[in-house]
Amino acid sequence: MAAENTSSVTEFILAGLTDKPGLQIPLFFLFLGFYMLTVVGNLGLIILIGLNSHLHIPMYFFLFNLSFIDFSFSTAIVPRMLMSFVSKKNIISYAGCMTQLFFFCFFVFSESFFLSAMAYDRYVAICKPLLYMVTMSPRVCLFLLLGVYGMGVLGATAHIGNIGFLTFCADNLVNHYMCDILPLLELSCNSSYINLLVVFIVVTIGIGVPIVAIFISYGFIISSIFYISSTEGRSKAFSTCSSHIIAVSLFFGSGAFMYLKPPSIIPLDQGKVSSLFYTIVVPMFNPLIYSLRNKDVKCALKKTLGRITFS
């Protein structure tokens, strides 16, 4: 019996968001609708930026890649989540679970650092407008892009390495709708304080470094805005940053609430609800935030729809 209880599992069962039968079908259609909005919004923004040459500037280069990350992030999580609403046992193999965890961590870290790169872009646009195209040259944008994805790979590899050394006992029910770090640590029979410390350090770097960079960028932006004499100029500067500030608040607020507190303070059931924000709500709202509050995007959309209608 002792040998059986310490045997390593080869597959996991994802518990899903809720175990109440009456909520399964309504939640399935609710989150299916959310996922469809996410796919249409992010792919639509990608296509729109690709088709309109006047949007081929650094700001929309970052927005193009942010939409790609949001689309991929949601696709790595939501289809598996939808299965939990319509299947009796949502089984995922050990390799499949580790793969989902890797991409989940990769896209979370990538989005985190992308938001800080976008803050730097806004800093250059407002504080050094005459040098904007020189400072944010294609080469610089490419280096920033590679740096962002490089940090994504490092963060995901660190978490996978931390989880990979654990042994999972006979109990293979993951109390989540996806393979996340904390539920897997709780399920392991040999996780320790060191594993939690590694998670805390890696997440602190993944959230803390971008937040510090964002605060520094907006510190310079706010100080520059005070030197703008015209009310119209100040309003335009604030409008340029408002969409990014909303996206940053949604993403980092929900992520910090989930991971930068001890698991004893936030029960996993509450953590599942919190994780809905950065896995589903943020990828769905980002294209809406950046399109509805952006005149250039709205103008490009009208032109594109006009060309399609004319054709």
mmCIF file of C-alpha atoms in Angstrom:
data_model
loop_
_atom_site.group_PDB
_atom_site.id
_atom_site.type_symbol
_atom_site.label_atom_id
_atom_site.label_comp_id
_atom_site.label_asym_id
_atom_site.label_seq_id
_atom_site.Cartn_x
_atom_site.Cartn_y
_atom_site.Cartn_z
ATOM 1 C CA MET A 1 0.000 0.000 0.000
ATOM 2 C CA ALA A 2 2.855 2.398 0.775
ATOM 3 C CA ALA A 3 4.425 1.720 -2.608
ATOM 4 C CA GLU A 4 1.112 2.372 -4.334
ATOM 5 C CA ASN A 5 0.608 5.683 -2.525
ATOM 6 C CA THR A 6 4.037 6.969 -3.560
ATOM 7 C CA SER A 7 3.863 5.865 -7.190
ATOM 8 C CA SER A 8 4.264 8.656 -9.728
ATOM 9 C CA VAL A 9 1.186 9.431 -11.817
ATOM 10 C CA THR A 10 1.170 9.383 -15.631
ATOM 11 C CA GLU A 11 -1.974 11.494 -16.072
ATOM 12 C CA PHE A 12 -3.984 14.120 -14.234
ATOM 13 C CA ILE A 13 -7.686 14.883 -13.932
ATOM 14 C CA LEU A 14 -8.550 18.588 -14.105
ATOM 15 C CA ALA A 15 -11.352 19.370 -11.638
ATOM 16 C CA GLY A 16 -12.591 22.335 -13.651
ATOM 17 C CA LEU A 17 -14.023 25.624 -12.444
ATOM 18 C CA THR A 18 -16.996 24.174 -10.544
ATOM 19 C CA ASP A 19 -18.437 20.788 -9.616
ATOM 20 C CA LYS A 20 -22.083 21.949 -9.626
ATOM 21 C CA PRO A 21 -23.941 20.133 -12.473
ATOM 22 C CA GLY A 22 -26.475 22.920 -12.979
ATOM 23 C CA LEU A 23 -23.743 25.433 -13.823
ATOM 24 C CA GLN A 24 -21.748 23.310 -16.293
ATOM 25 C CA ILE A 25 -23.680 24.050 -19.509
ATOM 26 C CA PRO A 26 -24.336 27.772 -18.825
ATOM 27 C CA LEU A 27 -20.647 28.274 -17.986
ATOM 28 C CA PHE A 28 -19.636 26.346 -21.117
ATOM 29 C CA PHE A 29 -21.563 28.731 -23.375
ATOM 30 C CA LEU A 30 -20.454 31.773 -21.355
ATOM 31 C CA PHE A 31 -16.747 31.005 -21.679
ATOM 32 C CA LEU A 32 -17.180 29.815 -25.265
ATOM 33 C CA GLY A 33 -18.565 33.273 -26.015
ATOM 34 C CA PHE A 34 -15.625 34.871 -24.198
ATOM 35 C CA TYR A 35 -13.176 32.757 -26.196
ATOM 36 C CA MET A 36 -14.841 33.632 -29.516
ATOM 37 C CA LEU A 37 -14.636 37.345 -28.636
ATOM 38 C CA THR A 38 -10.955 36.873 -27.743
ATOM 39 C CA VAL A 39 -10.174 35.114 -31.034
ATOM 40 C CA VAL A 40 -12.126 37.588 -33.181
ATOM 41 C CA GLY A 41 -10.769 40.636 -31.337
ATOM 42 C CA ASN A 42 -7.101 39.664 -31.326
ATOM 43 C CA LEU A 43 -6.960 38.114 -34.801
ATOM 44 C CA GLY A 44 -8.969 41.069 -36.122
ATOM 45 C CA LEU A 45 -6.457 43.509 -34.628
ATOM 46 C CA ILE A 46 -3.538 41.502 -36.041
ATOM 47 C CA ILE A 47 -5.079 41.509 -39.526
ATOM 48 C CA LEU A 48 -6.007 45.193 -39.263
ATOM 49 C CA ILE A 49 -2.463 46.240 -38.339
ATOM 50 C CA GLY A 50 -1.019 44.007 -41.054
ATOM 51 C CA LEU A 51 -3.258 45.440 -43.800
ATOM 52 C CA ASN A 52 -2.852 49.143 -42.997
ATOM 53 C CA SER A 53 0.575 50.581 -43.751
ATOM 54 C CA HIS A 54 0.021 53.730 -41.638
ATOM 55 C CA LEU A 55 -0.114 51.450 -38.581
ATOM 56 C CA HIS A 56 3.351 50.038 -39.322
ATOM 57 C CA ILE A 57 5.013 52.041 -36.551
ATOM 58 C CA PRO A 58 6.593 50.835 -33.267
ATOM 59 C CA MET A 59 3.468 51.385 -31.153
ATOM 60 C CA TYR A 60 1.376 49.074 -33.335
ATOM 61 C CA PHE A 61 4.265 46.661 -33.777
ATOM 62 C CA PHE A 62 4.026 46.037 -30.024
ATOM 63 C CA LEU A 63 0.239 45.932 -30.134
ATOM 64 C CA PHE A 64 0.430 43.370 -32.977
ATOM 65 C CA ASN A 65 2.625 41.109 -30.860
ATOM 66 C CA LEU A 66 0.524 41.677 -27.721
ATOM 67 C CA SER A 67 -2.559 40.510 -29.658
ATOM 68 C CA PHE A 68 -0.634 37.444 -30.833
ATOM 69 C CA ILE A 69 0.338 36.641 -27.231
ATOM 70 C CA ASP A 70 -3.231 37.124 -25.974
ATOM 71 C CA PHE A 71 -4.661 34.910 -28.722
ATOM 72 C CA SER A 72 -2.077 32.166 -28.113
ATOM 73 C CA PHE A 73 -2.383 32.479 -24.317
ATOM 74 C CA SER A 74 -6.155 32.050 -24.427
ATOM 75 C CA THR A 75 -5.913 29.167 -26.924
ATOM 76 C CA ALA A 76 -3.495 27.297 -24.640
ATOM 77 C CA ILE A 77 -5.979 27.444 -21.735
ATOM 78 C CA VAL A 78 -9.628 27.894 -22.725
ATOM 79 C CA PRO A 79 -10.297 24.871 -25.046
ATOM 80 C CA ARG A 80 -9.124 22.499 -22.304
ATOM 81 C CA MET A 81 -11.220 24.441 -19.793
ATOM 82 C CA LEU A 82 -14.324 24.104 -21.992
ATOM 83 C CA MET A 83 -13.817 20.332 -22.027
ATOM 84 C CA SER A 84 -14.183 20.239 -18.243
ATOM 85 C CA PHE A 85 -17.737 21.563 -18.555
ATOM 86 C CA VAL A 86 -18.957 18.839 -20.943
ATOM 87 C CA SER A 87 -16.896 15.755 -20.009
ATOM 88 C CA LYS A 88 -17.206 13.615 -16.891
ATOM 89 C CA LYS A 89 -13.433 13.344 -16.476
ATOM 90 C CA ASN A 90 -11.191 15.899 -18.089
ATOM 91 C CA ILE A 91 -8.028 13.769 -18.302
ATOM 92 C CA ILE A 92 -4.692 15.221 -19.389
ATOM 93 C CA SER A 93 -1.423 13.280 -19.643
ATOM 94 C CA TYR A 94 1.613 14.222 -17.561
ATOM 95 C CA ALA A 95 3.417 15.419 -20.718
ATOM 96 C CA GLY A 96 0.330 17.351 -21.822
ATOM 97 C CA CYS A 97 0.055 18.967 -18.386
ATOM 98 C CA MET A 98 3.710 20.041 -18.396
ATOM 99 C CA THR A 99 3.323 21.363 -21.957
ATOM 100 C CA GLN A 100 0.294 23.443 -20.983
ATOM 101 C CA LEU A 101 2.135 24.723 -17.909
ATOM 102 C CA PHE A 102 5.138 25.699 -20.031
ATOM 103 C CA PHE A 103 3.086 27.700 -22.526
ATOM 104 C CA PHE A 104 0.988 29.222 -19.754
ATOM 105 C CA CYS A 105 4.146 30.485 -17.998
ATOM 106 C CA PHE A 106 5.742 31.529 -21.289
ATOM 107 C CA PHE A 107 2.806 33.701 -22.354
ATOM 108 C CA VAL A 108 2.327 35.181 -18.866
ATOM 109 C CA PHE A 109 5.988 36.235 -18.672
ATOM 110 C CA SER A 110 5.975 37.446 -22.277
ATOM 111 C CA GLU A 111 2.885 39.604 -21.763
ATOM 112 C CA SER A 112 4.305 40.980 -18.530
ATOM 113 C CA PHE A 113 7.523 42.149 -20.203
ATOM 114 C CA PHE A 114 5.678 43.260 -23.332
ATOM 115 C CA LEU A 115 3.603 45.660 -21.255
ATOM 116 C CA SER A 116 6.829 47.144 -19.878
ATOM 117 C CA ALA A 117 8.240 47.463 -23.423
ATOM 118 C CA MET A 118 5.051 49.280 -24.441
ATOM 119 C CA ALA A 119 5.496 51.618 -21.455
ATOM 120 C CA TYR A 120 9.004 52.428 -22.702
ATOM 121 C CA ASP A 121 7.566 53.091 -26.158
ATOM 122 C CA ARG A 122 5.044 55.553 -24.656
ATOM 123 C CA TYR A 123 7.866 57.210 -22.683
ATOM 124 C CA VAL A 124 9.883 57.826 -25.844
ATOM 125 C CA ALA A 125 6.796 59.027 -27.776
ATOM 126 C CA ILE A 126 5.850 61.617 -25.125
ATOM 127 C CA CYS A 127 9.194 62.616 -23.621
ATOM 128 C CA LYS A 128 11.319 62.485 -26.810
ATOM 129 C CA PRO A 129 8.852 62.904 -29.693
ATOM 130 C CA LEU A 130 11.410 64.334 -32.146
ATOM 131 C CA LEU A 131 13.699 61.328 -31.665
ATOM 132 C CA TYR A 132 10.902 58.754 -31.582
ATOM 133 C CA MET A 133 11.513 57.078 -34.956
ATOM 134 C CA VAL A 134 15.275 57.060 -34.358
ATOM 135 C CA THR A 135 15.122 55.745 -30.793
ATOM 136 C CA MET A 136 12.444 53.150 -31.617
ATOM 137 C CA SER A 137 14.126 51.964 -34.812
ATOM 138 C CA PRO A 138 13.240 48.549 -36.297
ATOM 139 C CA ARG A 139 16.472 47.166 -34.852
ATOM 140 C CA VAL A 140 15.624 48.370 -31.333
ATOM 141 C CA CYS A 141 12.073 46.982 -31.639
ATOM 142 C CA LEU A 142 13.476 43.626 -32.746
ATOM 143 C CA PHE A 143 15.876 43.514 -29.766
ATOM 144 C CA LEU A 144 13.025 44.345 -27.401
ATOM 145 C CA LEU A 145 10.903 41.618 -29.013
ATOM 146 C CA LEU A 146 13.663 39.027 -28.625
ATOM 147 C CA GLY A 147 14.260 40.138 -25.039
ATOM 148 C CA VAL A 148 10.583 39.768 -24.175
ATOM 149 C CA TYR A 149 10.307 36.270 -25.628
ATOM 150 C CA GLY A 150 13.663 35.351 -24.096
ATOM 151 C CA MET A 151 12.360 36.267 -20.638
ATOM 152 C CA GLY A 152 9.245 34.229 -21.413
ATOM 153 C CA VAL A 153 11.363 31.160 -22.157
ATOM 154 C CA LEU A 154 13.515 31.662 -19.040
ATOM 155 C CA GLY A 155 10.494 32.092 -16.758
ATOM 156 C CA ALA A 156 8.681 29.059 -18.182
ATOM 157 C CA THR A 157 11.844 26.910 -18.018
ATOM 158 C CA ALA A 158 12.412 27.891 -14.367
ATOM 159 C CA HIS A 159 8.886 26.852 -13.382
ATOM 160 C CA ILE A 160 8.998 23.613 -15.394
ATOM 161 C CA GLY A 161 12.370 22.762 -13.819
ATOM 162 C CA ASN A 162 10.925 23.421 -10.364
ATOM 163 C CA ILE A 163 7.837 21.246 -10.981
ATOM 164 C CA GLY A 164 9.747 18.573 -12.919
ATOM 165 C CA PHE A 165 11.695 17.419 -9.842
ATOM 166 C CA LEU A 166 8.506 16.745 -7.879
ATOM 167 C CA THR A 167 6.900 13.349 -7.370
ATOM 168 C CA PHE A 168 3.128 13.139 -7.760
ATOM 169 C CA CYS A 169 1.432 10.505 -5.653
ATOM 170 C CA ALA A 170 -1.618 8.354 -6.332
ATOM 171 C CA ASP A 171 -3.988 11.345 -6.006
ATOM 172 C CA ASN A 172 -4.022 12.921 -9.486
ATOM 173 C CA LEU A 173 -6.995 15.313 -9.225
ATOM 174 C CA VAL A 174 -5.775 18.858 -9.980
ATOM 175 C CA ASN A 175 -8.024 21.377 -8.245
ATOM 176 C CA HIS A 176 -8.070 23.752 -11.207
ATOM 177 C CA TYR A 177 -9.299 24.120 -14.786
ATOM 178 C CA MET A 178 -5.694 24.088 -16.046
ATOM 179 C CA CYS A 179 -2.248 22.852 -15.049
ATOM 180 C CA ASP A 180 -1.144 25.725 -12.840
ATOM 181 C CA ILE A 181 1.829 25.960 -10.505
ATOM 182 C CA LEU A 182 0.206 26.149 -7.063
ATOM 183 C CA PRO A 183 -2.338 23.309 -7.562
ATOM 184 C CA LEU A 184 0.452 21.030 -8.790
ATOM 185 C CA LEU A 185 2.611 21.929 -5.786
ATOM 186 C CA GLU A 186 -0.302 21.109 -3.495
ATOM 187 C CA LEU A 187 -0.784 17.764 -5.255
ATOM 188 C CA SER A 188 2.871 16.718 -4.979
ATOM 189 C CA CYS A 189 3.924 14.441 -2.145
ATOM 190 C CA ASN A 190 7.444 15.882 -1.831
ATOM 191 C CA SER A 191 7.043 19.622 -2.428
ATOM 192 C CA SER A 192 8.828 21.769 0.133
ATOM 193 C CA TYR A 193 9.356 25.332 1.264
ATOM 194 C CA ILE A 194 12.163 25.581 -1.319
ATOM 195 C CA ASN A 195 9.722 24.892 -4.181
ATOM 196 C CA LEU A 196 7.365 27.628 -2.948
ATOM 197 C CA LEU A 197 10.328 29.981 -2.534
ATOM 198 C CA VAL A 198 11.434 29.333 -6.136
ATOM 199 C CA VAL A 199 7.888 30.090 -7.353
ATOM 200 C CA PHE A 200 7.798 33.302 -5.313
ATOM 201 C CA ILE A 201 11.220 34.467 -6.580
ATOM 202 C CA VAL A 202 10.506 33.695 -10.243
ATOM 203 C CA VAL A 203 7.054 35.320 -10.115
ATOM 204 C CA THR A 204 8.464 38.343 -8.263
ATOM 205 C CA ILE A 205 11.012 38.823 -11.056
ATOM 206 C CA GLY A 206 8.365 38.254 -13.742
ATOM 207 C CA ILE A 207 5.977 40.767 -12.177
ATOM 208 C CA GLY A 208 8.280 43.020 -10.159
ATOM 209 C CA VAL A 209 10.835 43.942 -12.846
ATOM 210 C CA PRO A 210 8.209 44.953 -15.452
ATOM 211 C CA ILE A 211 6.211 46.894 -12.837
ATOM 212 C CA VAL A 212 9.315 48.840 -11.769
ATOM 213 C CA ALA A 213 10.106 49.590 -15.440
ATOM 214 C CA ILE A 214 6.506 50.718 -16.015
ATOM 215 C CA PHE A 215 6.520 52.969 -12.937
ATOM 216 C CA ILE A 216 9.813 54.563 -13.966
ATOM 217 C CA SER A 217 8.520 55.164 -17.506
ATOM 218 C CA TYR A 218 5.303 56.736 -16.259
ATOM 219 C CA GLY A 219 7.217 58.807 -13.710
ATOM 220 C CA PHE A 220 9.089 60.458 -16.585
ATOM 221 C CA ILE A 221 5.865 60.685 -18.632
ATOM 222 C CA ILE A 222 3.941 62.469 -15.863
ATOM 223 C CA SER A 223 6.785 64.902 -15.226
ATOM 224 C CA SER A 224 6.902 65.688 -18.967
ATOM 225 C CA ILE A 225 3.137 66.180 -19.163
ATOM 226 C CA PHE A 226 3.331 68.900 -16.483
ATOM 227 C CA TYR A 227 5.617 70.882 -18.789
ATOM 228 C CA ILE A 228 3.060 70.802 -21.634
ATOM 229 C CA SER A 229 1.436 74.236 -21.637
ATOM 230 C CA SER A 230 -1.734 73.519 -23.641
ATOM 231 C CA THR A 231 -4.684 71.644 -22.160
ATOM 232 C CA GLU A 232 -5.206 69.897 -25.489
ATOM 233 C CA GLY A 233 -1.622 68.617 -25.459
ATOM 234 C CA ARG A 234 -1.968 67.249 -21.937
ATOM 235 C CA SER A 235 -5.267 65.603 -22.816
ATOM 236 C CA LYS A 236 -3.718 63.967 -25.886
ATOM 237 C CA ALA A 237 -0.772 62.681 -23.835
ATOM 238 C CA PHE A 238 -3.054 61.187 -21.176
ATOM 239 C CA SER A 239 -5.254 59.651 -23.876
ATOM 240 C CA THR A 240 -2.201 58.025 -25.456
ATOM 241 C CA CYS A 241 -1.361 56.277 -22.179
ATOM 242 C CA SER A 242 -4.824 55.524 -20.786
ATOM 243 C CA SER A 243 -5.382 52.286 -22.735
ATOM 244 C CA HIS A 244 -2.019 50.931 -21.648
ATOM 245 C CA ILE A 245 -2.636 51.868 -17.995
ATOM 246 C CA ILE A 246 -5.977 49.997 -18.005
ATOM 247 C CA ALA A 247 -4.363 46.885 -19.530
ATOM 248 C CA VAL A 248 -1.490 47.010 -17.021
ATOM 249 C CA SER A 249 -3.864 47.369 -14.054
ATOM 250 C CA LEU A 250 -6.019 44.393 -15.117
ATOM 251 C CA PHE A 251 -3.096 42.073 -15.841
ATOM 252 C CA PHE A 252 -0.717 42.824 -12.977
ATOM 253 C CA GLY A 253 -3.498 43.323 -10.419
ATOM 254 C CA SER A 254 -4.956 39.846 -10.925
ATOM 255 C CA GLY A 255 -1.539 38.185 -11.272
ATOM 256 C CA ALA A 256 -0.126 39.747 -8.106
ATOM 257 C CA PHE A 257 -3.279 38.851 -6.157
ATOM 258 C CA MET A 258 -2.916 35.200 -7.185
ATOM 259 C CA TYR A 259 0.834 34.557 -6.805
ATOM 260 C CA LEU A 260 2.389 37.123 -4.483
ATOM 261 C CA LYS A 261 0.519 35.898 -1.406
ATOM 262 C CA PRO A 262 1.026 32.633 0.496
ATOM 263 C CA PRO A 263 -1.381 29.855 -0.594
ATOM 264 C CA SER A 264 -2.732 29.692 2.972
ATOM 265 C CA ILE A 265 -4.131 33.215 2.569
ATOM 266 C CA ILE A 266 -5.812 32.520 -0.791
ATOM 267 C CA PRO A 267 -7.598 29.161 -1.022
ATOM 268 C CA LEU A 268 -7.210 27.436 -4.404
ATOM 269 C CA ASP A 269 -10.947 27.729 -5.113
ATOM 270 C CA GLN A 270 -10.659 31.505 -4.764
ATOM 271 C CA GLY A 271 -7.433 31.411 -6.762
ATOM 272 C CA LYS A 272 -9.260 29.757 -9.663
ATOM 273 C CA VAL A 273 -11.670 32.686 -9.841
ATOM 274 C CA SER A 274 -8.796 35.169 -9.632
ATOM 275 C CA SER A 275 -6.918 33.412 -12.454
ATOM 276 C CA LEU A 276 -9.930 33.899 -14.759
ATOM 277 C CA PHE A 277 -8.957 37.555 -15.034
ATOM 278 C CA TYR A 278 -5.518 37.088 -16.571
ATOM 279 C CA THR A 279 -6.305 33.902 -18.536
ATOM 280 C CA ILE A 280 -9.689 34.923 -20.017
ATOM 281 C CA VAL A 281 -10.765 38.486 -19.188
ATOM 282 C CA VAL A 282 -7.485 40.281 -20.005
ATOM 283 C CA PRO A 283 -6.929 38.604 -23.433
ATOM 284 C CA MET A 284 -10.560 39.364 -24.300
ATOM 285 C CA PHE A 285 -10.531 43.007 -23.193
ATOM 286 C CA ASN A 286 -7.098 44.064 -24.510
ATOM 287 C CA PRO A 287 -8.173 44.371 -28.192
ATOM 288 C CA LEU A 288 -11.335 46.220 -27.094
ATOM 289 C CA ILE A 289 -9.346 48.596 -24.881
ATOM 290 C CA TYR A 290 -6.813 49.405 -27.585
ATOM 291 C CA SER A 291 -9.325 49.654 -30.457
ATOM 292 C CA LEU A 292 -12.240 51.533 -28.865
ATOM 293 C CA ARG A 293 -9.919 54.147 -27.342
ATOM 294 C CA ASN A 294 -7.679 54.577 -30.397
ATOM 295 C CA LYS A 295 -8.600 56.862 -33.278
ATOM 296 C CA ASP A 296 -6.008 55.373 -35.649
ATOM 297 C CA VAL A 297 -7.368 51.846 -35.142
ATOM 298 C CA LYS A 298 -10.972 52.974 -35.587
ATOM 299 C CA CYS A 299 -10.019 54.883 -38.745
ATOM 300 C CA ALA A 300 -8.156 51.836 -40.118
ATOM 301 C CA LEU A 301 -11.170 49.645 -39.348
ATOM 302 C CA LYS A 302 -13.509 51.972 -41.241
ATOM 303 C CA LYS A 303 -11.165 52.059 -44.252
ATOM 304 C CA THR A 304 -10.762 48.279 -44.265
ATOM 305 C CA LEU A 305 -14.518 47.688 -43.987
ATOM 306 C CA GLY A 306 -15.052 50.281 -46.708
ATOM 307 C CA ARG A 307 -12.663 48.478 -49.045
ATOM 308 C CA ILE A 308 -14.360 45.136 -48.327
ATOM 309 C CA THR A 309 -17.806 46.637 -48.943
ATOM 310 C CA PHE A 310 -16.649 48.312 -52.159
ATOM 311 C CA SER A 311 -15.123 45.034 -53.396
#
